[in-house]
Short mmCIF file of C-alpha atoms and ligand atoms in Angstrom, two decimals:
data_model
loop_
_atom_site.label_atom_id
_atom_site.label_comp_id
_atom_site.label_asym_id
_atom_site.label_seq_id
_atom_site.Cartn_x
_atom_site.Cartn_y
_atom_site.Cartn_z
CA UNK A 1 27.54 22.45 7.83
CA UNK A 2 24.32 24.41 7.91
CA UNK A 3 23.73 23.36 11.55
CA UNK A 4 27.14 24.62 12.62
CA UNK A 5 26.41 28.01 11.11
CA UNK A 6 23.10 28.18 12.92
CA UNK A 7 24.77 27.21 16.20
CA UNK A 8 27.26 30.04 15.65
CA UNK A 9 24.43 32.40 14.91
CA UNK A 10 22.86 31.57 18.27
CA UNK A 11 26.14 32.09 20.10
CA UNK A 12 26.54 35.45 18.40
CA UNK A 13 23.12 36.45 19.68
CA UNK A 14 23.97 35.25 23.21
CA UNK A 15 27.06 37.46 23.13
CA UNK A 16 24.72 40.46 22.82
CA UNK A 17 22.33 39.63 25.68
CA UNK A 18 23.63 41.42 28.75
CA UNK A 19 23.19 40.65 32.41
CA UNK A 20 20.59 43.25 33.54
CA UNK A 21 22.76 44.15 36.52
CA UNK A 22 25.99 44.33 34.51
CA UNK A 23 25.15 46.10 31.25
CA UNK A 24 27.71 45.33 28.50
CA UNK A 25 28.71 42.01 30.06
CA UNK A 26 26.92 39.29 28.13
CA UNK A 27 25.44 36.15 29.59
CA UNK A 28 27.79 34.26 27.25
CA UNK A 29 30.88 36.01 28.67
CA UNK A 30 29.67 35.42 32.22
CA UNK A 31 29.82 31.70 31.46
CA UNK A 32 26.09 31.17 31.88
CA UNK A 33 25.50 29.27 28.63
CA UNK A 34 25.78 25.52 29.10
CA UNK A 35 24.28 23.98 25.97
CA UNK A 36 22.53 25.00 22.78
CA UNK A 37 20.41 22.47 20.88
CA UNK A 38 18.79 23.09 17.55
CA UNK A 39 15.99 20.96 16.23
CA UNK A 40 14.68 22.34 12.94
CA UNK A 41 13.22 25.73 13.85
CA UNK A 42 13.25 25.12 17.58
CA UNK A 43 16.09 26.06 19.86
CA UNK A 44 16.67 24.85 23.39
CA UNK A 45 19.21 26.67 25.52
CA UNK A 46 20.42 25.33 28.84
CA UNK A 47 21.81 27.99 31.11
CA UNK A 48 23.65 27.89 34.43
CA UNK A 49 22.49 30.31 37.13
CA UNK A 50 25.19 32.41 38.78
CA UNK A 51 24.17 33.00 42.40
CA UNK A 52 21.12 31.18 43.73
CA UNK A 53 19.57 34.32 45.14
CA UNK A 54 20.08 36.32 41.94
CA UNK A 55 16.78 38.07 41.18
CA UNK A 56 17.91 38.75 37.59
CA UNK A 57 17.51 35.16 36.43
CA UNK A 58 13.92 35.52 35.24
CA UNK A 59 14.81 38.63 33.25
CA UNK A 60 17.77 36.86 31.70
CA UNK A 61 15.56 33.96 30.68
CA UNK A 62 13.09 36.36 29.06
CA UNK A 63 15.76 38.43 27.32
CA UNK A 64 17.57 35.40 25.90
CA UNK A 65 14.35 33.92 24.58
CA UNK A 66 13.33 37.19 22.98
CA UNK A 67 16.72 37.82 21.35
CA UNK A 68 17.04 34.33 19.90
CA UNK A 69 13.48 34.36 18.57
CA UNK A 70 14.32 37.49 16.60
CA UNK A 71 16.43 35.32 14.28
CA UNK A 72 14.37 34.82 11.14
CA UNK A 73 14.61 31.03 11.07
CA UNK A 74 13.82 30.47 14.78
CA UNK A 75 10.20 29.70 15.51
CA UNK A 76 10.54 29.00 19.23
CA UNK A 77 13.32 29.23 21.77
CA UNK A 78 13.10 27.52 25.12
CA UNK A 79 15.43 28.60 27.91
CA UNK A 80 16.04 26.33 30.87
CA UNK A 81 18.20 26.83 33.91
CA UNK A 82 20.03 23.69 34.87
CA UNK A 83 21.69 22.73 38.13
CA UNK A 84 23.51 19.79 36.53
CA UNK A 85 26.70 21.77 36.54
CA UNK A 86 27.59 24.48 39.01
CA UNK A 87 28.57 27.94 37.84
CA UNK A 88 31.92 29.17 39.08
CA UNK A 89 33.70 32.44 38.50
CA UNK A 90 36.28 30.48 36.47
CA UNK A 91 33.64 30.28 33.72
CA UNK A 92 33.86 34.03 32.99
CA UNK A 93 35.60 34.60 29.64
CA UNK A 94 38.58 36.93 29.11
CA UNK A 95 36.30 39.30 27.25
CA UNK A 96 33.89 39.17 30.18
CA UNK A 97 36.70 40.12 32.54
CA UNK A 98 37.66 43.10 30.37
CA UNK A 99 34.04 44.28 30.23
CA UNK A 100 33.69 43.98 34.00
CA UNK A 101 36.71 46.25 34.45
CA UNK A 102 35.16 48.90 32.21
CA UNK A 103 32.30 48.93 34.70
CA UNK A 104 34.60 49.53 37.61
CA UNK A 105 34.23 45.90 38.69
CA UNK A 106 37.43 43.95 39.21
CA UNK A 107 37.23 40.43 37.75
CA UNK A 108 37.56 37.43 40.09
CA UNK A 109 41.08 36.17 40.82
CA UNK A 110 42.42 33.34 38.65
CA UNK A 111 43.40 29.97 40.10
CA UNK A 112 41.75 30.89 43.38
CA UNK A 113 41.73 28.16 46.05
CA UNK A 114 39.06 28.30 48.77
CA UNK A 115 40.37 29.83 51.96
CA UNK A 116 43.18 31.68 50.16
CA UNK A 117 43.64 35.38 50.71
CA UNK A 118 43.28 37.16 47.42
CA UNK A 119 44.50 40.52 46.24
CA UNK A 120 42.31 42.59 43.99
CA UNK A 121 43.80 45.07 41.57
CA UNK A 122 41.96 48.34 41.06
CA UNK A 123 39.99 48.20 37.81
CA UNK A 124 40.76 51.89 37.17
CA UNK A 125 44.49 52.20 37.85
CA UNK A 126 45.50 48.55 38.29
CA UNK A 127 47.17 49.24 41.65
CA UNK A 128 47.16 46.39 44.16
CA UNK A 129 47.14 48.90 47.05
CA UNK A 130 43.47 48.23 47.75
CA UNK A 131 41.36 47.35 50.76
CA UNK A 132 38.23 45.23 51.16
CA UNK A 133 35.48 47.39 52.63
CA UNK A 134 32.75 44.78 52.53
CA UNK A 135 32.91 41.28 51.14
CA UNK A 136 29.18 41.63 50.43
CA UNK A 137 28.12 44.17 47.84
CA UNK A 138 25.03 45.41 46.02
CA UNK A 139 24.47 41.97 44.53
CA UNK A 140 25.37 38.53 45.84
CA UNK A 141 28.26 38.15 43.40
CA UNK A 142 30.05 41.42 44.24
CA UNK A 143 32.21 42.89 47.00
CA UNK A 144 32.99 46.54 47.80
CA UNK A 145 36.61 47.73 47.84
CA UNK A 146 38.61 50.95 47.99
CA UNK A 147 41.73 51.87 46.03
CA UNK A 148 44.31 53.71 48.15
CA UNK A 149 46.29 54.69 45.04
CA UNK A 150 43.66 56.48 42.96
CA UNK A 151 41.21 56.97 45.82
CA UNK A 152 38.28 55.37 44.07
CA UNK A 153 35.79 52.99 45.57
CA UNK A 154 35.16 50.01 43.32
CA UNK A 155 33.58 46.60 43.24
CA UNK A 156 34.95 43.13 42.60
CA UNK A 157 33.43 39.80 41.66
CA UNK A 158 34.04 37.49 44.56
CA UNK A 159 35.54 34.13 43.71
CA UNK A 160 33.04 31.28 43.74
CA UNK A 161 34.65 27.89 43.28
CA UNK A 162 34.16 24.34 44.43
CA UNK A 163 35.36 23.75 48.01
CA UNK A 164 38.57 21.76 48.49
CA UNK A 165 38.69 18.19 49.80
CA UNK A 166 35.31 17.22 48.48
CA UNK A 167 34.43 13.68 47.55
CA UNK A 168 31.66 14.58 45.12
CA UNK B 1 21.45 -5.83 54.70
CA UNK B 2 21.72 -7.05 51.11
CA UNK B 3 18.65 -5.07 50.16
CA UNK B 4 20.15 -2.01 51.83
CA UNK B 5 23.42 -2.44 49.96
CA UNK B 6 21.58 -2.74 46.69
CA UNK B 7 19.80 0.53 47.42
CA UNK B 8 23.11 2.21 48.17
CA UNK B 9 24.22 2.02 44.57
CA UNK B 10 20.95 3.34 43.18
CA UNK B 11 21.04 6.81 41.74
CA UNK B 12 17.66 8.43 41.26
CA UNK B 13 17.75 10.96 38.46
CA UNK B 14 14.17 12.09 37.94
CA UNK B 15 10.98 12.80 39.91
CA UNK B 16 9.34 9.87 38.09
CA UNK B 17 11.99 7.46 39.36
CA UNK B 18 11.68 8.87 42.87
CA UNK B 19 7.96 8.08 42.87
CA UNK B 20 8.44 4.40 42.16
CA UNK B 21 9.19 3.67 45.81
CA UNK B 22 6.71 5.11 48.28
CA UNK B 23 9.11 5.06 51.25
CA UNK B 24 11.81 6.73 49.19
CA UNK B 25 9.40 9.38 48.02
CA UNK B 26 8.05 10.17 51.48
CA UNK B 27 11.55 10.50 52.95
CA UNK B 28 12.65 12.72 50.05
CA UNK B 29 9.59 14.95 50.36
CA UNK B 30 10.14 15.31 54.09
CA UNK B 31 13.83 16.17 53.70
CA UNK B 32 13.13 18.79 51.02
CA UNK B 33 10.45 20.42 53.19
CA UNK B 34 12.89 20.61 56.11
CA UNK B 35 15.64 22.17 54.00
CA UNK B 36 13.26 24.63 52.32
CA UNK B 37 11.42 25.68 55.48
CA UNK B 38 14.67 26.15 57.47
CA UNK B 39 16.11 28.49 54.84
CA UNK B 40 12.78 30.29 54.44
CA UNK B 41 12.33 31.03 58.14
CA UNK B 42 15.90 32.11 58.87
CA UNK B 43 15.84 34.42 55.85
CA UNK B 44 12.45 35.81 56.83
CA UNK B 45 13.83 36.72 60.26
CA UNK B 46 16.89 38.11 58.48
CA UNK B 47 14.74 40.28 56.22
CA UNK B 48 13.20 41.93 59.30
CA UNK B 49 16.65 43.28 60.15
CA UNK B 50 16.82 45.26 56.91
CA UNK B 51 17.75 48.85 57.75
CA UNK B 52 18.31 48.01 61.42
CA UNK B 53 21.71 46.26 61.43
CA UNK B 54 24.41 47.84 63.64
CA UNK B 55 26.07 49.71 60.76
CA UNK B 56 25.59 50.37 57.07
CA UNK B 57 28.11 47.80 55.79
CA UNK B 58 26.52 45.16 57.98
CA UNK B 59 23.14 46.07 56.55
CA UNK B 60 24.50 45.43 53.04
CA UNK B 61 26.13 42.17 54.11
CA UNK B 62 23.21 40.76 56.10
CA UNK B 63 20.64 41.61 53.45
CA UNK B 64 22.84 40.04 50.76
CA UNK B 65 23.16 36.84 52.81
CA UNK B 66 19.42 36.87 53.47
CA UNK B 67 18.51 37.32 49.82
CA UNK B 68 20.82 34.51 48.82
CA UNK B 69 19.45 32.20 51.52
CA UNK B 70 15.94 32.91 50.29
CA UNK B 71 17.26 31.83 46.87
CA UNK B 72 18.35 28.53 48.41
CA UNK B 73 14.86 27.99 49.83
CA UNK B 74 13.43 28.64 46.37
CA UNK B 75 15.59 25.90 44.86
CA UNK B 76 14.25 23.35 47.36
CA UNK B 77 10.65 24.46 46.82
CA UNK B 78 11.26 24.12 43.08
CA UNK B 79 12.43 20.54 43.59
CA UNK B 80 9.17 19.88 45.47
CA UNK B 81 7.21 21.48 42.64
CA UNK B 82 8.94 19.17 40.16
CA UNK B 83 7.84 16.26 42.32
CA UNK B 84 4.24 17.40 41.94
CA UNK B 85 3.83 18.77 45.48
CA UNK B 86 2.29 22.00 44.23
CA UNK B 87 3.61 25.35 43.10
CA UNK B 88 6.70 26.67 44.87
CA UNK B 89 4.92 29.93 45.76
CA UNK B 90 2.07 28.09 47.42
CA UNK B 91 4.43 25.78 49.30
CA UNK B 92 6.23 28.81 50.71
CA UNK B 93 3.20 30.99 51.46
CA UNK B 94 0.18 28.84 51.94
CA UNK B 95 0.91 25.97 54.33
CA UNK B 96 -0.41 25.83 57.88
CA UNK B 97 2.01 25.97 60.83
CA UNK B 98 1.53 22.26 61.61
CA UNK B 99 2.60 21.44 58.03
CA UNK B 100 5.84 23.37 58.43
CA UNK B 101 9.05 21.43 58.99
CA UNK B 102 11.57 24.10 60.05
CA UNK B 103 13.38 23.82 63.38
CA UNK B 104 11.55 25.82 66.10
CA UNK B 105 14.56 27.97 66.99
CA UNK B 106 14.60 29.44 63.48
CA UNK B 107 11.11 30.91 63.81
CA UNK B 108 11.92 32.77 67.02
CA UNK B 109 11.22 36.52 66.99
CA UNK B 110 14.28 38.77 66.62
CA UNK B 111 13.60 40.32 70.01
CA UNK B 112 10.94 42.56 71.45
CA UNK B 113 8.77 44.86 69.41
CA UNK B 114 7.60 44.83 65.81
CA UNK B 115 9.29 45.78 62.57
CA UNK B 116 6.95 48.65 61.73
CA UNK B 117 6.65 49.93 65.29
CA UNK B 118 9.48 49.72 67.80
CA UNK B 119 11.82 46.95 66.78
CA UNK B 120 13.94 46.32 69.87
CA UNK B 121 15.77 43.50 68.19
CA UNK B 122 18.74 41.76 69.72
CA UNK B 123 21.89 41.58 67.61
CA UNK B 124 23.34 38.87 69.87
CA UNK B 125 20.42 36.63 68.92
CA UNK B 126 21.00 37.33 65.22
CA UNK B 127 24.69 36.46 65.48
CA UNK B 128 24.27 33.30 67.57
CA UNK B 129 21.33 32.04 65.55
CA UNK B 130 22.98 32.59 62.19
CA UNK B 131 26.29 31.12 63.29
CA UNK B 132 24.67 27.99 64.77
CA UNK B 133 22.48 27.59 61.72
CA UNK B 134 25.13 28.13 59.03
CA UNK B 135 27.44 25.69 60.81
CA UNK B 136 24.69 23.07 60.76
CA UNK B 137 23.80 23.91 57.17
CA UNK B 138 27.32 23.21 55.96
CA UNK B 139 27.36 19.76 57.62
CA UNK B 140 23.97 18.87 56.15
CA UNK B 141 24.85 20.11 52.68
CA UNK B 142 27.98 17.98 52.69
CA UNK B 143 25.80 15.05 53.72
CA UNK B 144 23.48 15.57 50.73
CA UNK B 145 26.09 16.55 48.13
CA UNK B 146 26.27 12.81 47.38
CA UNK B 147 22.55 12.22 47.85
CA UNK B 148 20.98 9.38 45.88
CA UNK B 149 18.52 11.96 44.49
CA UNK B 150 20.63 13.64 41.81
CA UNK B 151 18.64 16.89 41.47
CA UNK B 152 19.07 17.45 45.22
CA UNK B 153 22.79 16.62 45.13
CA UNK B 154 23.25 19.24 42.39
CA UNK B 155 21.50 21.91 44.43
CA UNK B 156 23.59 21.05 47.52
CA UNK B 157 26.82 21.38 45.54
CA UNK B 158 25.74 24.76 44.28
CA UNK B 159 24.80 26.02 47.72
CA UNK B 160 28.11 24.74 49.12
CA UNK B 161 29.97 27.05 46.74
CA UNK B 162 28.16 30.13 48.05
CA UNK B 163 27.87 29.15 51.66
CA UNK B 164 31.50 29.72 52.84
CA UNK B 165 30.95 33.51 52.67
CA UNK B 166 27.87 33.26 54.88
CA UNK B 167 29.50 31.09 57.51
CA UNK B 168 32.72 33.14 57.61
CA UNK B 169 30.68 36.29 58.17
CA UNK B 170 28.90 35.01 61.29
CA UNK B 171 31.97 33.25 62.64
CA UNK B 172 33.82 36.56 62.64
CA UNK B 173 30.98 38.26 64.55
CA UNK B 174 31.00 35.41 67.09
CA UNK B 175 34.72 35.77 67.70
CA UNK B 176 34.61 39.54 67.93
CA UNK B 177 31.63 39.89 70.23
CA UNK B 178 32.80 37.13 72.56
CA UNK B 179 36.04 39.02 73.09
CA UNK B 180 34.45 42.48 73.27
CA UNK B 181 33.06 44.46 76.22
CA UNK B 182 31.60 42.83 79.31
CA UNK B 183 28.13 43.76 78.16
CA UNK B 184 28.68 42.14 74.76
CA UNK B 185 30.08 38.99 76.36
CA UNK B 186 27.15 38.76 78.74
CA UNK B 187 24.54 39.27 76.04
CA UNK B 188 26.21 36.75 73.78
CA UNK B 189 26.38 34.17 76.55
CA UNK B 190 22.70 34.65 77.36
CA UNK B 191 21.76 33.94 73.75
CA UNK B 192 24.17 31.00 73.51
CA UNK B 193 22.66 29.44 76.65
CA UNK B 194 19.18 30.03 75.29
CA UNK B 195 20.02 28.43 71.93
CA UNK B 196 21.54 25.46 73.71
CA UNK B 197 18.18 24.32 75.06
CA UNK B 198 16.26 25.06 71.83
CA UNK B 199 18.45 24.20 68.85
CA UNK B 200 18.35 20.38 68.76
CA UNK B 201 15.55 19.87 66.24
CA UNK B 202 17.45 22.01 63.73
CA UNK B 203 20.16 19.35 63.85
CA UNK B 204 17.65 16.51 63.49
CA UNK B 205 15.89 14.96 60.52
CA UNK B 206 12.54 14.05 62.10
CA UNK B 207 10.50 10.86 62.08
CA UNK B 208 11.82 9.63 58.74
CA UNK B 209 15.50 10.06 59.60
CA UNK B 210 16.17 6.33 59.33
CA UNK B 211 14.61 6.11 55.88
CA UNK B 212 16.56 9.13 54.69
CA UNK B 213 19.78 7.44 55.72
CA UNK B 214 18.79 4.01 54.42
CA UNK B 215 17.96 5.40 50.98
CA UNK B 216 21.12 7.47 50.99
CA UNK B 217 19.21 10.73 50.67
CA UNK B 218 21.69 11.83 53.32
CA UNK B 219 25.05 10.12 53.66
CA UNK B 220 25.55 10.54 57.40
CA UNK B 221 23.25 9.88 60.33
CA UNK B 222 21.52 12.38 62.58
CA UNK B 223 23.95 11.47 65.40
CA UNK B 224 26.92 12.21 63.17
CA UNK B 225 25.42 15.57 62.19
CA UNK B 226 25.10 16.45 65.89
CA UNK B 227 28.63 15.30 66.71
CA UNK B 228 30.17 17.25 63.84
CA UNK B 229 28.22 20.36 64.76
CA UNK B 230 29.32 20.12 68.38
CA UNK B 231 32.97 19.65 67.37
CA UNK B 232 32.74 22.76 65.22
CA UNK B 233 30.98 25.11 67.65
CA UNK B 234 33.36 24.01 70.42
CA UNK B 235 36.18 25.68 68.48
CA UNK B 236 34.37 29.04 68.59
CA UNK B 237 32.41 29.16 71.85
CA UNK B 238 34.43 30.66 74.70
CA UNK B 239 32.13 29.23 77.34
CA UNK B 240 30.47 25.99 76.29
CA UNK B 241 27.09 25.46 77.99
CA UNK B 242 26.72 22.29 80.01
CA UNK B 243 24.57 19.35 79.06
CA UNK B 244 23.22 18.13 75.76
CA UNK B 245 21.57 20.42 73.18
CA UNK B 246 17.83 20.41 73.85
CA UNK B 247 14.58 21.12 72.03
CA UNK B 248 12.52 23.03 74.52
CA UNK B 249 9.58 23.60 72.14
CA UNK B 250 9.43 20.11 70.67
CA UNK B 251 10.40 19.16 67.16
CA UNK B 252 9.54 21.43 64.25
CA UNK B 253 10.42 18.45 62.04
CA UNK B 254 7.18 16.88 63.21
CA UNK B 255 5.11 20.03 62.86
CA UNK B 256 5.41 21.18 66.49
CA UNK B 257 5.86 24.95 66.60
CA UNK B 258 5.59 28.08 68.72
CA UNK B 259 3.28 31.07 68.23
CA UNK B 260 6.23 32.89 66.69
CA UNK B 261 5.86 30.78 63.56
CA UNK B 262 2.29 31.90 63.07
CA UNK B 263 3.34 35.51 63.56
CA UNK B 264 6.10 35.05 60.95
CA UNK B 265 3.83 33.36 58.41
CA UNK B 266 1.10 35.99 58.79
CA UNK B 267 3.55 38.74 57.84
CA UNK B 268 5.41 36.69 55.24
CA UNK B 269 2.21 35.84 53.40
CA UNK B 270 0.35 39.12 53.95
CA UNK B 271 0.85 40.35 50.39
CA UNK B 272 0.31 36.90 48.92
CA UNK B 273 -2.93 36.49 50.85
CA UNK B 274 -4.21 39.87 49.66
CA UNK B 275 -4.48 38.47 46.12
CA UNK B 276 -3.59 34.83 45.71
CA UNK B 277 -4.08 34.84 41.95
CA UNK B 278 -1.85 37.82 41.17
CA UNK B 279 1.33 37.35 39.16
CA UNK B 280 4.25 39.12 40.83
ZN1 LIG C 1 42.96 52.69 41.61
#
């Protein structure tokens, strides 16, 4: 019973550690937390990196460690990035998607299949009258779009999912 | 054959397990160096284009692809570090040209001139090189997504999820420039013909290719990689060069390189060499 509470405590902390490039979107809501193990006063957190080339990973590792170690009962927290499972944009939580929108970043499409065209609704006015200006944006995970309805430029998370017809 | 079959079913999960068979280990080390060095060199040449791409959106796109590709190189160097081959930073910065395993075509200068002086780079070279490379990369990644070395298979699966955006980008440029003005067509064809006689070692796996296949580090042979690559580029090239793909400068897989590699490494490692002990 006590362990479950502690586990919850950790998750509550992880919900407050934001991605440095997406303030207010937590690493938990981005789907980056894979596993939390508690052994007495030690905590081990396995995380899943988003994009390989993401320069924010080292900061995230540091920030998570620091935040968890602020809990009174935690003596040491170890953060490890694992490749055992592959991050996909499907791992972003509903709360994460809402927070992205507040930032002017449209969340990735749901049930996206590789190769599909996808429409992106404007995060400001929700119109689907939008155009893709550049599939590559300021970070590897984002694209640049323009809304014809409210005349705002905005960004969108590009869908990252496992390719079809794979045998692995 | 029985021994080979037995090996087929073996899954190697840790560096310790990989070290138990010397042939396995050597082939794995060699493959990782090839993958890491290829991504490192193509992204280094990509980084030299920063601020010089034909238009602002292309600058954003190309630098994003380059940064991500550098991230892929880092993952392979990290796997080598876990195997005890030395720190990832040192592997990237501090190995001599003859220890490098990238294909020669990837080290080629972007054109005439220097980045800080007069960079008369050639966009046709950038487009052809990146398209040829990303097409090959996809085929190889699919061939290691089921690699017997689990940590490598995991990395390949991750890269395969990001890679479609890279390949689609260069494929579009290929199609557009090959159907553009006469000058564009001519310049593209010149670079395609040039690549045709230089690209072969990028498609190859070097001296230990047979061991890599035998130990199921890769699940298809070098010949199959070449055939698949040819089938794919045939769908995009308007004018297919004659003859087989060659390797004019030898095989980078065996440490044979051009002076362009030394030039690249000198610049790449300039900051690192200024203070090797610094923490960045
Ligand atoms: Zn709008």
